[in-house]
Tab-separated table of C-alpha atoms in Angstrom:
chain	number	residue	atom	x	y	z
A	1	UNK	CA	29.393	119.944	-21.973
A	2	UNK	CA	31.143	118.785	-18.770
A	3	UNK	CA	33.894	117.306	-20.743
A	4	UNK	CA	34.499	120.784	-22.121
A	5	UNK	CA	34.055	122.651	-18.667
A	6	UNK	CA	36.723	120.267	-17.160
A	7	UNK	CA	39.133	121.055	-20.093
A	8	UNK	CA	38.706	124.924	-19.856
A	9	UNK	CA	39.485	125.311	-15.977
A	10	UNK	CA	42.046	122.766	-16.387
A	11	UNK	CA	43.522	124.445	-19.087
A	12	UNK	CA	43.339	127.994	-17.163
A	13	UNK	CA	44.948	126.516	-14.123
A	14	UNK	CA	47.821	125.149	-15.794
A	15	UNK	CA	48.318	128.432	-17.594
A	16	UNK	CA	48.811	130.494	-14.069
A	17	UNK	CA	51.404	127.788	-13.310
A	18	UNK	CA	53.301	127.013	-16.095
A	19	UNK	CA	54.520	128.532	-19.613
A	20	UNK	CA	51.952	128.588	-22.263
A	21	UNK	CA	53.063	125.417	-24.066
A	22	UNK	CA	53.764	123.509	-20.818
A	23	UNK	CA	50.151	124.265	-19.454
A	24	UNK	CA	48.865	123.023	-22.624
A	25	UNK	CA	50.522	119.849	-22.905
A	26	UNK	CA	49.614	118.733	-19.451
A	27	UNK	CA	45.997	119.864	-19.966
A	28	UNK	CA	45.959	117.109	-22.994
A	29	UNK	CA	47.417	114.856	-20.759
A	30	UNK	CA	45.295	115.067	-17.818
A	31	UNK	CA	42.162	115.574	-19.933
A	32	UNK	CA	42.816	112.177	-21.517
A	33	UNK	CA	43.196	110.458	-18.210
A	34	UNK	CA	40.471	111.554	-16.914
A	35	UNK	CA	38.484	110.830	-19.935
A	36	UNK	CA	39.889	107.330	-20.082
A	37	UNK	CA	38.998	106.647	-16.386
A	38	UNK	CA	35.116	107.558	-16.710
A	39	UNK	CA	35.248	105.629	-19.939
A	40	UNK	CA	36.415	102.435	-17.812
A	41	UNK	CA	33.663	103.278	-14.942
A	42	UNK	CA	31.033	104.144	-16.891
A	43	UNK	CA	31.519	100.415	-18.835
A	44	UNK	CA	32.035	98.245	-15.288
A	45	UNK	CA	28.446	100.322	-13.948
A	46	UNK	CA	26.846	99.219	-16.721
A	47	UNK	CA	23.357	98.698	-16.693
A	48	UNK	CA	23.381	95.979	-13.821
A	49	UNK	CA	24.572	96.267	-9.879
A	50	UNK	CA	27.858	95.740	-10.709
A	51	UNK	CA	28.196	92.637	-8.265
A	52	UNK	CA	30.696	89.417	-9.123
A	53	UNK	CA	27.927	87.177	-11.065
A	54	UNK	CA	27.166	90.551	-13.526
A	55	UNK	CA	31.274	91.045	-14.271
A	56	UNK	CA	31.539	86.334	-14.413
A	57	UNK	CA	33.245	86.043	-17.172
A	58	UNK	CA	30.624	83.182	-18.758
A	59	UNK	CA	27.758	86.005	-18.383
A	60	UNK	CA	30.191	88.509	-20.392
A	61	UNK	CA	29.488	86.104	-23.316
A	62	UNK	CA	26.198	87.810	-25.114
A	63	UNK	CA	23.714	85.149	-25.594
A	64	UNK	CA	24.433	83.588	-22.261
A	65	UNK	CA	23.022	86.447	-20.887
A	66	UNK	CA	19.211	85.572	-21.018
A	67	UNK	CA	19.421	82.078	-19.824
A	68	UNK	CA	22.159	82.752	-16.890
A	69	UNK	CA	19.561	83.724	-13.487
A	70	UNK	CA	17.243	81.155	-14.558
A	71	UNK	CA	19.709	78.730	-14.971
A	72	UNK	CA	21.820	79.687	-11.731
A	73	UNK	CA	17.887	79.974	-9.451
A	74	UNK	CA	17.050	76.687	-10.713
A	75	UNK	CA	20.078	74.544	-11.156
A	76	UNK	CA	23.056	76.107	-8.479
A	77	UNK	CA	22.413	73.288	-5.762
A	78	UNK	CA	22.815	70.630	-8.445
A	79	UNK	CA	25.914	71.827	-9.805
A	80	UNK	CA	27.455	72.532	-6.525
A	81	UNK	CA	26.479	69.305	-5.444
A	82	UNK	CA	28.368	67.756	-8.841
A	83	UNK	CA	31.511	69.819	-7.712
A	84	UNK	CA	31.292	68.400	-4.292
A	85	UNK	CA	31.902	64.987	-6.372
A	86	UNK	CA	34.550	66.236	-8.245
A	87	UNK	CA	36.255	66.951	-4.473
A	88	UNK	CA	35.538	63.665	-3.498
A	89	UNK	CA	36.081	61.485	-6.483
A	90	UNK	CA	39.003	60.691	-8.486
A	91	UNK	CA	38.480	60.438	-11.689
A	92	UNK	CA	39.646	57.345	-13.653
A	93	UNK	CA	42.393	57.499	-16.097
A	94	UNK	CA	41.407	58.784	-19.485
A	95	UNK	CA	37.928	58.202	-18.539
A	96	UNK	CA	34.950	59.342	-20.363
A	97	UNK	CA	32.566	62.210	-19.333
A	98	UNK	CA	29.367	61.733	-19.734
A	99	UNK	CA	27.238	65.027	-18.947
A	100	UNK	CA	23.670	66.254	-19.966
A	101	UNK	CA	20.366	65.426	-18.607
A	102	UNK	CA	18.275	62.985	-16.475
A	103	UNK	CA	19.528	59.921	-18.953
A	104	UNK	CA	22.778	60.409	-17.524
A	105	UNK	CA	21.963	61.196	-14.445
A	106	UNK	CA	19.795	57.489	-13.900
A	107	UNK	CA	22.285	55.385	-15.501
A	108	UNK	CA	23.031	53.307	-12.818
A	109	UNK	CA	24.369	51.075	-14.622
A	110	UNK	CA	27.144	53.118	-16.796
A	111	UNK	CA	30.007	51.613	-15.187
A	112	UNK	CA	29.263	48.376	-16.237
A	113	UNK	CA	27.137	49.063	-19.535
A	114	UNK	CA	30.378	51.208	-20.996
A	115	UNK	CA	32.935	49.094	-19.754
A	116	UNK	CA	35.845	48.309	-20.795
A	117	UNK	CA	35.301	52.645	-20.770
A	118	UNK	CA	35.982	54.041	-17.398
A	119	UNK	CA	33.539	57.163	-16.920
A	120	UNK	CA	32.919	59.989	-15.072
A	121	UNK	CA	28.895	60.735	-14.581
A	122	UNK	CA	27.893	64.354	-14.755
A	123	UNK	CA	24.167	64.525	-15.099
A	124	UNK	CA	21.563	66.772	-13.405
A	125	UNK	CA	17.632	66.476	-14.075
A	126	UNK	CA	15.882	68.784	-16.276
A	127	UNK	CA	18.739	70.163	-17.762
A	128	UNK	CA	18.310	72.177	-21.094
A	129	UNK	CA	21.820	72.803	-23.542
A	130	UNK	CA	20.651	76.794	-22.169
A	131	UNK	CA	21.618	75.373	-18.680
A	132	UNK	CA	24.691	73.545	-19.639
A	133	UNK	CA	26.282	76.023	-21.469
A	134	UNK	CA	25.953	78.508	-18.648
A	135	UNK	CA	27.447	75.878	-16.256
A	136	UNK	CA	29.646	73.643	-19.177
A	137	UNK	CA	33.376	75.175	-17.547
A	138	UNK	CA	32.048	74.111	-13.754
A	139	UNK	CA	31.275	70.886	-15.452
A	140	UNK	CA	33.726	70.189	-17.779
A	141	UNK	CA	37.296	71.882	-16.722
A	142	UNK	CA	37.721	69.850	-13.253
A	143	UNK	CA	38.110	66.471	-15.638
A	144	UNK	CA	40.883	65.427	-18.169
A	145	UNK	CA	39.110	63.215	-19.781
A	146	UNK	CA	39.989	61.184	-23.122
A	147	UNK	CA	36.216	62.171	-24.591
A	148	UNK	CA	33.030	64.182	-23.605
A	149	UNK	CA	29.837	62.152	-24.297
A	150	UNK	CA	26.471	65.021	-24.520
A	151	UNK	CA	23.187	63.925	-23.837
A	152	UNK	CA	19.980	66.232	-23.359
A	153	UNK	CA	16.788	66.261	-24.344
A	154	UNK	CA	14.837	68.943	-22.838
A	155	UNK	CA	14.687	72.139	-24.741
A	156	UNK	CA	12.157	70.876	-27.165
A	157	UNK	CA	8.760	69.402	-25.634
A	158	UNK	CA	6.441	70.735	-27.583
A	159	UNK	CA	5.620	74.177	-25.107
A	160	UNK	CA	6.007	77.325	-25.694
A	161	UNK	CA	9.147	78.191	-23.697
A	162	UNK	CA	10.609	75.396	-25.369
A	163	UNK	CA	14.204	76.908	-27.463
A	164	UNK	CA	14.861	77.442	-31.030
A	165	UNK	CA	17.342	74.995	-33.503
A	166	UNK	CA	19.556	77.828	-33.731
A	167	UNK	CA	19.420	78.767	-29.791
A	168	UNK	CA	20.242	75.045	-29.230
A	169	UNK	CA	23.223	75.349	-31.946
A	170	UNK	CA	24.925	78.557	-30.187
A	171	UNK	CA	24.882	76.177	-27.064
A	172	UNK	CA	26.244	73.408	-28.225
A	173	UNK	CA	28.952	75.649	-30.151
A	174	UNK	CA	29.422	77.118	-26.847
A	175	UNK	CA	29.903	73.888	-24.928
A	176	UNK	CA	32.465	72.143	-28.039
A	177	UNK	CA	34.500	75.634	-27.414
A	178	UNK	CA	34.398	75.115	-24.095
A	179	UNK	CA	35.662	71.233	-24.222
A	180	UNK	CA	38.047	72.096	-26.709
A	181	UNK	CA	39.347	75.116	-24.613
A	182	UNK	CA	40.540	72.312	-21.922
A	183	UNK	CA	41.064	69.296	-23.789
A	184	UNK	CA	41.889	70.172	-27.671
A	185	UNK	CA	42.583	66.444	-28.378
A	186	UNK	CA	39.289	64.857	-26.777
A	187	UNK	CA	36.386	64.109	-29.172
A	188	UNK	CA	33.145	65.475	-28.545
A	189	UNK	CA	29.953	62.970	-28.848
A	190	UNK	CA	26.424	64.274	-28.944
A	191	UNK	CA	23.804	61.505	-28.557
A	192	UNK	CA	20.422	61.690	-30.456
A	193	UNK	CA	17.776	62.785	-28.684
A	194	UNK	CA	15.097	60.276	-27.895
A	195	UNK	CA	12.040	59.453	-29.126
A	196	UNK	CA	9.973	58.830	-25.947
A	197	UNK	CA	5.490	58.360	-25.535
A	198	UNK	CA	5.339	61.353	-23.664
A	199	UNK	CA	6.997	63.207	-25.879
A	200	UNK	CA	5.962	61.960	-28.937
A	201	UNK	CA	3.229	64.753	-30.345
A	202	UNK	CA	6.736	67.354	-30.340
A	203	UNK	CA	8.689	64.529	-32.338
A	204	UNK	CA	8.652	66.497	-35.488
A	205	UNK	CA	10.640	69.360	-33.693
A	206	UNK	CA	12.388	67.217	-31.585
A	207	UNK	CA	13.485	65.595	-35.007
A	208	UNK	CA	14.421	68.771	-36.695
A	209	UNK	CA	16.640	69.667	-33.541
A	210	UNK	CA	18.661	65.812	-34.061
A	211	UNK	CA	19.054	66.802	-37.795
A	212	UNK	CA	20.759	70.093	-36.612
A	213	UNK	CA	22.402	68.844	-33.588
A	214	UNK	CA	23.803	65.992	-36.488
A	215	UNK	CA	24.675	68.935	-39.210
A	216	UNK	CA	26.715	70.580	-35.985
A	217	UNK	CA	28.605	67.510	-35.208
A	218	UNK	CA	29.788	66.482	-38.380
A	219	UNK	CA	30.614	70.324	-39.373
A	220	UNK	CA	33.514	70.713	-36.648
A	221	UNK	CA	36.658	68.354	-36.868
A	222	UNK	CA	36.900	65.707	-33.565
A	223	UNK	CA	32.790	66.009	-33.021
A	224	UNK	CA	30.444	63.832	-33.729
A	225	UNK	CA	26.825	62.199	-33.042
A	226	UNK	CA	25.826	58.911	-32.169
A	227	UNK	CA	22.029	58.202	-33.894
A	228	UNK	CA	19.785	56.128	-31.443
A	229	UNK	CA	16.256	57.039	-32.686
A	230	UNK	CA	15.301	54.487	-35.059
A	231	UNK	CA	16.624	51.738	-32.457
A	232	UNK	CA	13.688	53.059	-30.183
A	233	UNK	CA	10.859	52.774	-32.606
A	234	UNK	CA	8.946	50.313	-33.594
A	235	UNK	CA	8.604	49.404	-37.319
A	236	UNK	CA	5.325	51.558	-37.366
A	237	UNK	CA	7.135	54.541	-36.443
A	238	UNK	CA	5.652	55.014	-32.796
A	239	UNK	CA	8.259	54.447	-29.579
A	240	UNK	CA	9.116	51.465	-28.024
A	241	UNK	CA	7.115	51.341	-24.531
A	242	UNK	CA	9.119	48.161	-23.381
A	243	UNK	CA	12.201	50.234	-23.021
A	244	UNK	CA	10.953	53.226	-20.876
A	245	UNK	CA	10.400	52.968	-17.471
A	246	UNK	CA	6.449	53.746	-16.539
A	247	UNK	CA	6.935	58.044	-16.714
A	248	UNK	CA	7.416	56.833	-20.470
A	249	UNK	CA	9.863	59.405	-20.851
A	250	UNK	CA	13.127	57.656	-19.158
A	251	UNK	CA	14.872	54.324	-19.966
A	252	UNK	CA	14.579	51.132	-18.201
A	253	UNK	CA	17.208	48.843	-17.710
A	254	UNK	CA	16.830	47.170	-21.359
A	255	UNK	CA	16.793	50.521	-22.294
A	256	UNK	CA	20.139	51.597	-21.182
A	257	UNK	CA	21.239	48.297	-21.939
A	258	UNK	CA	20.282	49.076	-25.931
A	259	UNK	CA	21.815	52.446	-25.477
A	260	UNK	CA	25.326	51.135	-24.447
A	261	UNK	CA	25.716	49.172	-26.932
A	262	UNK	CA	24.862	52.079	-29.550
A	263	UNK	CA	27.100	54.538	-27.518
A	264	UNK	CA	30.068	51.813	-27.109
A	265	UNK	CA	29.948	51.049	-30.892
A	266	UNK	CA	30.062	54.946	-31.680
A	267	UNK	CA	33.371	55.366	-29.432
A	268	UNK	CA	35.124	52.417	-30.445
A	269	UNK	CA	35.224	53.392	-34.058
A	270	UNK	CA	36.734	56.668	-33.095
A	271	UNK	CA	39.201	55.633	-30.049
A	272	UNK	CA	40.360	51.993	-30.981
């Protein structure tokens, strides 16, 4: 109704001014301005504020949208501090980028457990694929890196909250987009989740999520995923205690020394 209020007075006005099929033409015109203009409002109101983090590009994308202010309350200090490195550091030549979860974040060993790799370490605590696709440009674009190495192994445990095989897929699409967006030539490795004692009751899930993580990989050209799991178990099925530190959840130095090799032997066939 106010659309065709507008167009009657405006149409009236320009008839007092102008010849009949002057007035009309610039009534069209100006209608269709004006139409176009609250169009292009009404869409940057929205339904939010209309602050910088609602118009970020990343939160544009749809299903980023429900993990992005949990993922920016819990996780913003940690990233920043991660960018902070990326100021100080210099990265290696045609190093490797390892990002993901607490795995990566411990290893402090990596330098000399990957070598003759050089590496960059990304890692935060906690972190979820939900988390690290929100964040995966902050974290991935600063490097030029020769290959992105993925580990995580927190949106299954076994609780409620915990994320769907095909939630976990449109991240990790998400994040390979996102890698091959910067660096079309680097290959992408996703390690196998896990299997860890306090963990173990959600190990069926947990499972299903490597076998989907695994139909992912080897789906997309340049991607791929390094299987650990069976190297962590004993031959009666149940997880090797001697290589987790005492949370039983994180690895110990034979650990990480066991997961090198498994990780080396995974990049060498692709980038010797």
């Amino acid at each position: 109704m106010k659309q065709n209020f507008f167009s009657i007075v405006h149409k009236n006005f320009y008839v007092t001014l102008f010849p009949k099929h002057v007035a009309l033409s610039l009534c069209a015109l100006f209608t269709s301005i004006f139409l176009i203009h609250a169009t292009h409002l009404e869409a940057q109101i929205g339904s939010g504020t209309g602050s910088p983090r609602d118009t970020d590009p990343e939160r544009a994308t749809d299903f980023l949208s429900q993990y992005w202010d949990e993922a920016v309350k819990r996780w913003s200090h940690d990233i920043e501090a991660l960018e902070q490195r990326d100021v100080d550091q210099r990265d290696p030549k045609d190093a490797i980028l390892f990002i993901g979860s607490s795995s990566i974040r411990r290893w402090e060993s990596i330098e000399t457990d990957m070598a003759p790799y050089q590496v960059v370490q990304r890692g935060y605590g906690g972190a979820k694929y939900s988390d690290l696709a929100v964040f995966s440009k902050r974290l991935i674009h600063p490097h030029e890196y020769s290959a992105l190495v993925v580990f995580v192994a927190n949106d299954v445990q076994g609780k409620s909250e915990d994320h769907s095989c095909e939630q976990v897929e449109e991240c990790i699409r998400h994040i390979i987009k996102v890698s091959k967006a910067h660096r079309r030539q680097a290959p992408i490795f996703f390690i196998e989740i896990t299997p860890t004692r306090k963990r173990f009751p959600a190990w069926p899930l947990i499972r299903e999520l490597n076998a989907r993580i695994q139909q992912v990989s080897s789906s997309l050209p340049t991607t791929y995923f390094i299987s650990t799991a069976e190297h962590f178990l004993d031959p009666f099925g149940n997880p090797r205690d001697e290589l987790f530190v005492d949370d039983q959840l994180h690895l110990n130095n034979a650990g990480y020394e066991k997961w090198s090799v498994l990780i080396r032997r995974e990049l060498d066939k692709v980038l010797r």
